[in-house]
Amino acid sequence: MEAKNRNLWVFVESDENGNARNVGLELLTPGRRLADQQGGALVAVVIGCGVEKAVEEAAAYGADQVIVTEGEEYRQYTTDAYADALCTLVEKYGPTTLLIGATNVGRDLGPRVSCRLKTGLTADCTSLDIDEATGNIAWTRPAFGGNLMATILCPDHRPQIGTVRPGVFKKGVKEEGRTAEVIREEVHVLPERIRTRIVEVIRETGAENVDLEGAQVIVAGGRGVGGPEGFAPLKELADLLGGVVGASRAAVDSGWIGHVHQVGQTGKTVGPKLYIVCGISGAIQHVAGMSSSDTIIAINKDPDAPIFGIADYGVVGDLKTVIPALIREIKKSRA
Amino acid sequence: MRILVCVKQVPDTTEIKIDPVTNTLIRAGVPSIVNPFDAYALEVAARIKDHTPDTSITLLSMGPEQAKNALKECLAVGGDKAYLVSDRAFGGADTLATSYTLTNAIRKLEEMDGAFDLIFCGKQAIDGDTAQVGPEIAEHLDIPQVTYAVEAEVKDGEIFVKRETGDGFEIVAAKLPCLVTVTKPAFDPRFPSIKSKMAANRAQIPTLTAEDLPIDRERIGLKGSPTKVKKSFTPPRKQGGVLIQEADGEAAALKLFAVMSEANFI
């Protein structure tokens, strides 16, 4: 399709309580910069049921305009309902660019939408710029398990669409009370169009406290932690630093900790300010999920562990003595 | 029941090394493997076949002639038939052109032998890591999709899929036909027997070319791809961080504490 304007859209995903998920708000940061460069407005799109809080947050984090589509059929995410709604909105308004968070929802929705619109999608981007020569968005993303980066353009199709990893961009400063033009669009999807139904939701215990994608600090453990009990000191350290616990696939597969904690190619991609990586050798699959962290501290017994190659600070030592001693020092300093 | 599993042959990205001098990918000598997520998808399909009488599994891949080796590996662990989609005209395809081509191949196979009830794909291929081709095939075929599956079973004409979500799992039911993409399940793929391996090695795998498919030439290969790679590069590597190596853990922790205090992390 042809773009009808120079606007940039950010799909702001909401959770079951109607709050915006972090990644959507994070995307308003590069969204602002790119919309200004494109010479268009920054528009947040919210689909859901009872999403007033998400609408307010999108405005508070800088959207010029918020397009809201609400209905019972959007209370829980389904591919069919959300894809229908988003495609209808895109076709009506014709934005030139669409950004979507690369969450499980975004990566389920994105290809469905781009394929229907017969346009290009670049998944899992880690940086966004304008290509100076052509004015297109230059989407940069990792491939080959993070060994290679590619910059992709979508020159002749609109909207140009990309999913962006959570944690890559930081949320801007929240302006309480900032308002945006809110446009309510009635789009409804017939029940028979929705071909899947959610039979059961299984929450992992404590999952609500494991917002890896929004965390500023993550303390992650792997095989070197030794067993489920080995995560207790990591949890204590994470709590002291205001962070959450992450894990490698080896630890999750061993049943030591739930999969919601998993960081890496089969888990979440994260980008906290501080990532402390304990007893994880640094396989590329794990690194792919955490390499955009601002500061990486690695603790490992093996001085040759590849994780030291990407760490800002590496501690060669036994985490079973280093972590308790570090916890003591932190507590002492705060006493 | 007729099940299709899409398979991609990929370089084993865990074996890829970076040339320290040129900072480029060393591809030579990197083994080709069945994309691990596709192997999981095949296992989930094979488990349905184990419990459902009169079920056949067809395998489909797109790629060069040597991708038949990946198909043979899959034939040995649960596939009944395999087809390769291969043509120079398909080269340079992005996910939209790839999914369009595969969809046409699927339609061709359905014309020959009947409709598929289920299509399985891996969550993503470990070389491109896009996770797009599965959902795009579902869109082209206008059938429902369930992504991030770890288990699936068929009951009363519906498929029940346990899938990963951001904060746990959910069970999703979908009408057939349906496309399911599979991530790492709690079980490992089965091993082939010597007998099944030998049979797979002898199997004839037909190749479908652009000529064989009712496709629009404008929508395949590089020409049919809306996305273009402008450049690729190896990520800048962090230059050696600070290594803390002390006589014991206590001393190391003290040093680490000092570093973290300085950086305002405490």
PDB file of C-alpha atoms in Angstrom, chain B residues 48-251:
ATOM      1  CA  ILE B  48       0.676 -36.736  17.469  1.00  0.00           C
ATOM      2  CA  LYS B  49       1.274 -39.403  14.849  1.00  0.00           C
ATOM      3  CA  ASP B  50       2.126 -41.912  17.616  1.00  0.00           C
ATOM      4  CA  HIS B  51      -1.353 -41.419  19.083  1.00  0.00           C
ATOM      5  CA  THR B  52      -3.431 -40.874  15.963  1.00  0.00           C
ATOM      6  CA  PRO B  53      -4.137 -43.733  13.565  1.00  0.00           C
ATOM      7  CA  ASP B  54      -3.725 -43.161   9.817  1.00  0.00           C
ATOM      8  CA  THR B  55      -1.469 -40.164  10.193  1.00  0.00           C
ATOM      9  CA  SER B  56       1.244 -39.293   7.727  1.00  0.00           C
ATOM     10  CA  ILE B  57       3.974 -36.685   8.027  1.00  0.00           C
ATOM     11  CA  THR B  58       5.175 -34.894   4.915  1.00  0.00           C
ATOM     12  CA  LEU B  59       8.382 -32.861   5.068  1.00  0.00           C
ATOM     13  CA  LEU B  60       9.021 -29.741   3.041  1.00  0.00           C
ATOM     14  CA  SER B  61      12.187 -27.718   2.699  1.00  0.00           C
ATOM     15  CA  MET B  62      13.359 -24.875   0.514  1.00  0.00           C
ATOM     16  CA  GLY B  63      17.017 -24.495  -0.309  1.00  0.00           C
ATOM     17  CA  PRO B  64      19.847 -25.879  -2.426  1.00  0.00           C
ATOM     18  CA  GLU B  65      20.088 -29.545  -3.449  1.00  0.00           C
ATOM     19  CA  GLN B  66      22.178 -30.383  -0.367  1.00  0.00           C
ATOM     20  CA  ALA B  67      19.171 -29.557   1.851  1.00  0.00           C
ATOM     21  CA  LYS B  68      17.981 -33.052   0.898  1.00  0.00           C
ATOM     22  CA  ASN B  69      20.432 -34.296   3.532  1.00  0.00           C
ATOM     23  CA  ALA B  70      18.439 -32.459   6.197  1.00  0.00           C
ATOM     24  CA  LEU B  71      15.213 -33.929   4.808  1.00  0.00           C
ATOM     25  CA  LYS B  72      16.726 -37.422   4.959  1.00  0.00           C
ATOM     26  CA  GLU B  73      17.639 -36.918   8.601  1.00  0.00           C
ATOM     27  CA  CYS B  74      14.021 -35.974   9.256  1.00  0.00           C
ATOM     28  CA  LEU B  75      12.680 -38.914   7.240  1.00  0.00           C
ATOM     29  CA  ALA B  76      14.649 -41.179   9.577  1.00  0.00           C
ATOM     30  CA  VAL B  77      12.856 -39.881  12.672  1.00  0.00           C
ATOM     31  CA  GLY B  78       9.229 -39.725  11.686  1.00  0.00           C
ATOM     32  CA  GLY B  79       8.711 -38.294   8.212  1.00  0.00           C
ATOM     33  CA  ASP B  80       6.929 -40.382   5.591  1.00  0.00           C
ATOM     34  CA  LYS B  81       7.591 -38.331   2.486  1.00  0.00           C
ATOM     35  CA  ALA B  82       9.774 -35.350   1.685  1.00  0.00           C
ATOM     36  CA  TYR B  83       9.893 -32.646  -0.965  1.00  0.00           C
ATOM     37  CA  LEU B  84      12.476 -29.995  -1.712  1.00  0.00           C
ATOM     38  CA  VAL B  85      11.590 -26.641  -3.230  1.00  0.00           C
ATOM     39  CA  SER B  86      14.641 -25.507  -5.151  1.00  0.00           C
ATOM     40  CA  ASP B  87      15.301 -23.121  -7.994  1.00  0.00           C
ATOM     41  CA  ARG B  88      17.757 -20.342  -8.696  1.00  0.00           C
ATOM     42  CA  ALA B  89      14.747 -18.104  -9.226  1.00  0.00           C
ATOM     43  CA  PHE B  90      13.982 -18.389  -5.491  1.00  0.00           C
ATOM     44  CA  GLY B  91      17.428 -17.093  -4.478  1.00  0.00           C
ATOM     45  CA  GLY B  92      17.704 -13.964  -2.354  1.00  0.00           C
ATOM     46  CA  ALA B  93      14.171 -14.302  -1.026  1.00  0.00           C
ATOM     47  CA  ASP B  94      13.244 -12.548   2.204  1.00  0.00           C
ATOM     48  CA  THR B  95      10.611 -14.017   4.496  1.00  0.00           C
ATOM     49  CA  LEU B  96       7.641 -12.712   2.488  1.00  0.00           C
ATOM     50  CA  ALA B  97       8.915 -14.197  -0.786  1.00  0.00           C
ATOM     51  CA  THR B  98       9.976 -17.401   1.003  1.00  0.00           C
ATOM     52  CA  SER B  99       6.605 -17.875   2.672  1.00  0.00           C
ATOM     53  CA  TYR B 100       4.839 -17.137  -0.621  1.00  0.00           C
ATOM     54  CA  THR B 101       6.936 -19.776  -2.389  1.00  0.00           C
ATOM     55  CA  LEU B 102       6.443 -22.376   0.356  1.00  0.00           C
ATOM     56  CA  THR B 103       2.701 -21.675   0.406  1.00  0.00           C
ATOM     57  CA  ASN B 104       2.520 -22.403  -3.306  1.00  0.00           C
ATOM     58  CA  ALA B 105       4.443 -25.626  -2.777  1.00  0.00           C
ATOM     59  CA  ILE B 106       2.004 -26.573   0.002  1.00  0.00           C
ATOM     60  CA  ARG B 107      -0.940 -25.931  -2.320  1.00  0.00           C
ATOM     61  CA  LYS B 108       0.712 -28.098  -4.952  1.00  0.00           C
ATOM     62  CA  LEU B 109       1.200 -30.949  -2.462  1.00  0.00           C
ATOM     63  CA  GLU B 110      -2.416 -30.590  -1.339  1.00  0.00           C
ATOM     64  CA  GLU B 111      -3.562 -30.811  -4.935  1.00  0.00           C
ATOM     65  CA  MET B 112      -1.602 -34.036  -5.345  1.00  0.00           C
ATOM     66  CA  ASP B 113      -2.451 -35.848  -2.095  1.00  0.00           C
ATOM     67  CA  GLY B 114      -5.125 -33.943  -0.189  1.00  0.00           C
ATOM     68  CA  ALA B 115      -5.288 -31.097   2.291  1.00  0.00           C
ATOM     69  CA  PHE B 116      -3.075 -30.874   5.368  1.00  0.00           C
ATOM     70  CA  ASP B 117      -4.781 -30.748   8.764  1.00  0.00           C
ATOM     71  CA  LEU B 118      -1.723 -29.450  10.556  1.00  0.00           C
ATOM     72  CA  ILE B 119       1.411 -27.588   9.533  1.00  0.00           C
ATOM     73  CA  PHE B 120       4.349 -27.440  11.916  1.00  0.00           C
ATOM     74  CA  CYS B 121       7.350 -25.117  11.728  1.00  0.00           C
ATOM     75  CA  GLY B 122      10.165 -24.375  14.114  1.00  0.00           C
ATOM     76  CA  LYS B 123       9.743 -21.133  16.047  1.00  0.00           C
ATOM     77  CA  GLN B 124      12.590 -19.651  14.049  1.00  0.00           C
ATOM     78  CA  ALA B 125      15.660 -20.753  12.109  1.00  0.00           C
ATOM     79  CA  ILE B 126      18.908 -20.239  13.994  1.00  0.00           C
ATOM     80  CA  ASP B 127      20.630 -18.524  11.057  1.00  0.00           C
ATOM     81  CA  GLY B 128      18.069 -15.828  10.210  1.00  0.00           C
ATOM     82  CA  ASP B 129      16.354 -15.809  13.621  1.00  0.00           C
ATOM     83  CA  THR B 130      13.329 -13.996  12.147  1.00  0.00           C
ATOM     84  CA  ALA B 131      10.450 -16.246  13.358  1.00  0.00           C
ATOM     85  CA  GLN B 132       8.402 -14.878  10.441  1.00  0.00           C
ATOM     86  CA  VAL B 133       8.045 -17.600   7.833  1.00  0.00           C
ATOM     87  CA  GLY B 134       5.649 -19.786   9.882  1.00  0.00           C
ATOM     88  CA  PRO B 135       3.100 -17.046  10.661  1.00  0.00           C
ATOM     89  CA  GLU B 136       3.410 -15.725   7.100  1.00  0.00           C
ATOM     90  CA  ILE B 137       2.550 -19.142   5.645  1.00  0.00           C
ATOM     91  CA  ALA B 138      -0.499 -19.230   7.958  1.00  0.00           C
ATOM     92  CA  GLU B 139      -1.504 -15.803   6.672  1.00  0.00           C
ATOM     93  CA  HIS B 140      -1.090 -16.772   3.002  1.00  0.00           C
ATOM     94  CA  LEU B 141      -3.213 -19.885   3.617  1.00  0.00           C
ATOM     95  CA  ASP B 142      -5.667 -17.920   5.792  1.00  0.00           C
ATOM     96  CA  ILE B 143      -5.531 -20.474   8.604  1.00  0.00           C
ATOM     97  CA  PRO B 144      -5.066 -19.899  12.350  1.00  0.00           C
ATOM     98  CA  GLN B 145      -1.618 -20.021  13.930  1.00  0.00           C
ATOM     99  CA  VAL B 146      -0.310 -20.870  17.367  1.00  0.00           C
ATOM    100  CA  THR B 147       3.306 -19.831  18.027  1.00  0.00           C
ATOM    101  CA  TYR B 148       5.846 -20.749  20.748  1.00  0.00           C
ATOM    102  CA  ALA B 149       4.354 -24.234  21.245  1.00  0.00           C
ATOM    103  CA  VAL B 150       5.976 -26.709  23.645  1.00  0.00           C
ATOM    104  CA  GLU B 151       3.339 -29.473  23.448  1.00  0.00           C
ATOM    105  CA  ALA B 152       0.396 -30.253  21.211  1.00  0.00           C
ATOM    106  CA  GLU B 153      -2.338 -32.865  21.086  1.00  0.00           C
ATOM    107  CA  VAL B 154      -5.328 -33.412  18.842  1.00  0.00           C
ATOM    108  CA  LYS B 155      -8.727 -34.055  20.438  1.00  0.00           C
ATOM    109  CA  ASP B 156     -12.147 -34.069  18.766  1.00  0.00           C
ATOM    110  CA  GLY B 157     -11.006 -32.297  15.630  1.00  0.00           C
ATOM    111  CA  GLU B 158      -9.206 -29.499  17.461  1.00  0.00           C
ATOM    112  CA  ILE B 159      -5.583 -29.031  18.356  1.00  0.00           C
ATOM    113  CA  PHE B 160      -4.692 -28.128  21.944  1.00  0.00           C
ATOM    114  CA  VAL B 161      -1.365 -26.391  22.193  1.00  0.00           C
ATOM    115  CA  LYS B 162       0.611 -25.505  25.285  1.00  0.00           C
ATOM    116  CA  ARG B 163       2.495 -22.353  24.384  1.00  0.00           C
ATOM    117  CA  GLU B 164       4.954 -20.061  26.120  1.00  0.00           C
ATOM    118  CA  THR B 165       3.816 -16.572  26.970  1.00  0.00           C
ATOM    119  CA  GLY B 166       5.710 -13.713  28.568  1.00  0.00           C
ATOM    120  CA  ASP B 167       4.780 -14.853  32.065  1.00  0.00           C
ATOM    121  CA  GLY B 168       4.113 -18.554  31.898  1.00  0.00           C
ATOM    122  CA  PHE B 169       2.137 -20.772  29.586  1.00  0.00           C
ATOM    123  CA  GLU B 170      -1.317 -20.944  28.128  1.00  0.00           C
ATOM    124  CA  ILE B 171      -3.304 -23.719  26.528  1.00  0.00           C
ATOM    125  CA  VAL B 172      -4.790 -22.612  23.226  1.00  0.00           C
ATOM    126  CA  ALA B 173      -7.318 -24.600  21.237  1.00  0.00           C
ATOM    127  CA  ALA B 174      -7.610 -24.110  17.499  1.00  0.00           C
ATOM    128  CA  LYS B 175      -9.733 -25.549  14.767  1.00  0.00           C
ATOM    129  CA  LEU B 176      -8.022 -27.498  12.013  1.00  0.00           C
ATOM    130  CA  PRO B 177      -6.371 -26.739   9.718  1.00  0.00           C
ATOM    131  CA  CYS B 178      -3.881 -24.829  11.829  1.00  0.00           C
ATOM    132  CA  LEU B 179      -0.212 -23.867  11.717  1.00  0.00           C
ATOM    133  CA  VAL B 180       1.893 -24.350  14.846  1.00  0.00           C
ATOM    134  CA  THR B 181       5.414 -23.019  15.463  1.00  0.00           C
ATOM    135  CA  VAL B 182       7.429 -24.905  18.056  1.00  0.00           C
ATOM    136  CA  THR B 183      10.057 -23.719  20.515  1.00  0.00           C
ATOM    137  CA  LYS B 184      12.201 -25.893  22.799  1.00  0.00           C
ATOM    138  CA  PRO B 185       9.932 -28.502  24.423  1.00  0.00           C
ATOM    139  CA  ALA B 186      10.649 -30.343  27.678  1.00  0.00           C
ATOM    140  CA  PHE B 187      11.621 -33.463  25.719  1.00  0.00           C
ATOM    141  CA  ASP B 188      14.353 -34.284  23.210  1.00  0.00           C
ATOM    142  CA  PRO B 189      13.744 -35.355  19.619  1.00  0.00           C
ATOM    143  CA  ARG B 190      13.849 -39.115  19.119  1.00  0.00           C
ATOM    144  CA  PHE B 191      16.829 -40.875  17.585  1.00  0.00           C
ATOM    145  CA  PRO B 192      16.671 -42.758  14.302  1.00  0.00           C
ATOM    146  CA  SER B 193      17.124 -46.520  14.233  1.00  0.00           C
ATOM    147  CA  ILE B 194      19.730 -48.047  11.925  1.00  0.00           C
ATOM    148  CA  LYS B 195      16.897 -49.397   9.809  1.00  0.00           C
ATOM    149  CA  SER B 196      15.072 -46.078   9.516  1.00  0.00           C
ATOM    150  CA  LYS B 197      18.337 -44.328   8.704  1.00  0.00           C
ATOM    151  CA  MET B 198      19.094 -46.737   5.881  1.00  0.00           C
ATOM    152  CA  ALA B 199      15.583 -46.377   4.495  1.00  0.00           C
ATOM    153  CA  ALA B 200      15.846 -42.588   4.649  1.00  0.00           C
ATOM    154  CA  ASN B 201      19.169 -42.653   2.802  1.00  0.00           C
ATOM    155  CA  ARG B 202      17.565 -44.573  -0.033  1.00  0.00           C
ATOM    156  CA  ALA B 203      14.503 -42.337  -0.179  1.00  0.00           C
ATOM    157  CA  GLN B 204      13.800 -40.452  -3.376  1.00  0.00           C
ATOM    158  CA  ILE B 205      13.120 -36.802  -2.663  1.00  0.00           C
ATOM    159  CA  PRO B 206      11.355 -34.981  -5.495  1.00  0.00           C
ATOM    160  CA  THR B 207      12.391 -31.406  -6.264  1.00  0.00           C
ATOM    161  CA  LEU B 208       9.766 -28.785  -7.017  1.00  0.00           C
ATOM    162  CA  THR B 209      11.037 -25.945  -9.188  1.00  0.00           C
ATOM    163  CA  ALA B 210       9.474 -22.623 -10.139  1.00  0.00           C
ATOM    164  CA  GLU B 211       8.142 -24.365 -13.263  1.00  0.00           C
ATOM    165  CA  ASP B 212       6.218 -26.855 -11.123  1.00  0.00           C
ATOM    166  CA  LEU B 213       4.429 -24.234  -9.040  1.00  0.00           C
ATOM    167  CA  PRO B 214       1.608 -21.878  -9.985  1.00  0.00           C
ATOM    168  CA  ILE B 215       3.519 -18.813  -8.872  1.00  0.00           C
ATOM    169  CA  ASP B 216       3.649 -15.163  -9.757  1.00  0.00           C
ATOM    170  CA  ARG B 217       7.280 -14.548 -10.796  1.00  0.00           C
ATOM    171  CA  GLU B 218       7.083 -11.014  -9.473  1.00  0.00           C
ATOM    172  CA  ARG B 219       6.624 -12.327  -5.952  1.00  0.00           C
ATOM    173  CA  ILE B 220       9.587 -14.712  -5.635  1.00  0.00           C
ATOM    174  CA  GLY B 221      13.314 -14.409  -5.044  1.00  0.00           C
ATOM    175  CA  LEU B 222      15.076 -11.107  -4.642  1.00  0.00           C
ATOM    176  CA  LYS B 223      12.538  -9.338  -6.855  1.00  0.00           C
ATOM    177  CA  GLY B 224       9.612 -10.411  -4.698  1.00  0.00           C
ATOM    178  CA  SER B 225      11.285  -9.348  -1.463  1.00  0.00           C
ATOM    179  CA  PRO B 226      10.219  -6.024   0.051  1.00  0.00           C
ATOM    180  CA  THR B 227      13.208  -5.982   2.401  1.00  0.00           C
ATOM    181  CA  LYS B 228      16.734  -5.490   1.092  1.00  0.00           C
ATOM    182  CA  VAL B 229      19.943  -6.061   2.994  1.00  0.00           C
ATOM    183  CA  LYS B 230      21.874  -2.819   2.833  1.00  0.00           C
ATOM    184  CA  LYS B 231      24.953  -4.099   4.620  1.00  0.00           C
ATOM    185  CA  SER B 232      26.058  -6.737   7.044  1.00  0.00           C
ATOM    186  CA  PHE B 233      28.859  -6.548   9.540  1.00  0.00           C
ATOM    187  CA  THR B 234      30.212  -8.338  12.552  1.00  0.00           C
ATOM    188  CA  PRO B 235      29.255  -6.596  15.764  1.00  0.00           C
ATOM    189  CA  PRO B 236      31.983  -4.508  17.344  1.00  0.00           C
ATOM    190  CA  ARG B 237      33.520  -6.615  20.052  1.00  0.00           C
ATOM    191  CA  LYS B 238      33.953  -5.264  23.521  1.00  0.00           C
ATOM    192  CA  GLN B 239      37.610  -4.725  24.123  1.00  0.00           C
ATOM    193  CA  GLY B 240      38.879  -6.851  26.985  1.00  0.00           C
ATOM    194  CA  GLY B 241      37.171  -5.894  30.195  1.00  0.00           C
ATOM    195  CA  VAL B 242      38.786  -5.678  33.614  1.00  0.00           C
ATOM    196  CA  LEU B 243      39.656  -9.093  35.000  1.00  0.00           C
ATOM    197  CA  ILE B 244      39.585  -9.601  38.760  1.00  0.00           C
ATOM    198  CA  GLN B 245      41.711 -12.549  39.802  1.00  0.00           C
ATOM    199  CA  GLU B 246      42.420 -12.842  43.520  1.00  0.00           C
ATOM    200  CA  ALA B 247      43.765 -15.471  45.893  1.00  0.00           C
ATOM    201  CA  ASP B 248      40.304 -16.230  47.247  1.00  0.00           C
ATOM    202  CA  GLY B 249      36.636 -15.427  46.755  1.00  0.00           C
ATOM    203  CA  GLU B 250      36.525 -12.979  49.661  1.00  0.00           C
ATOM    204  CA  ALA B 251      39.251 -10.805  48.188  1.00  0.00           C
TER     205      ALA B 251
END
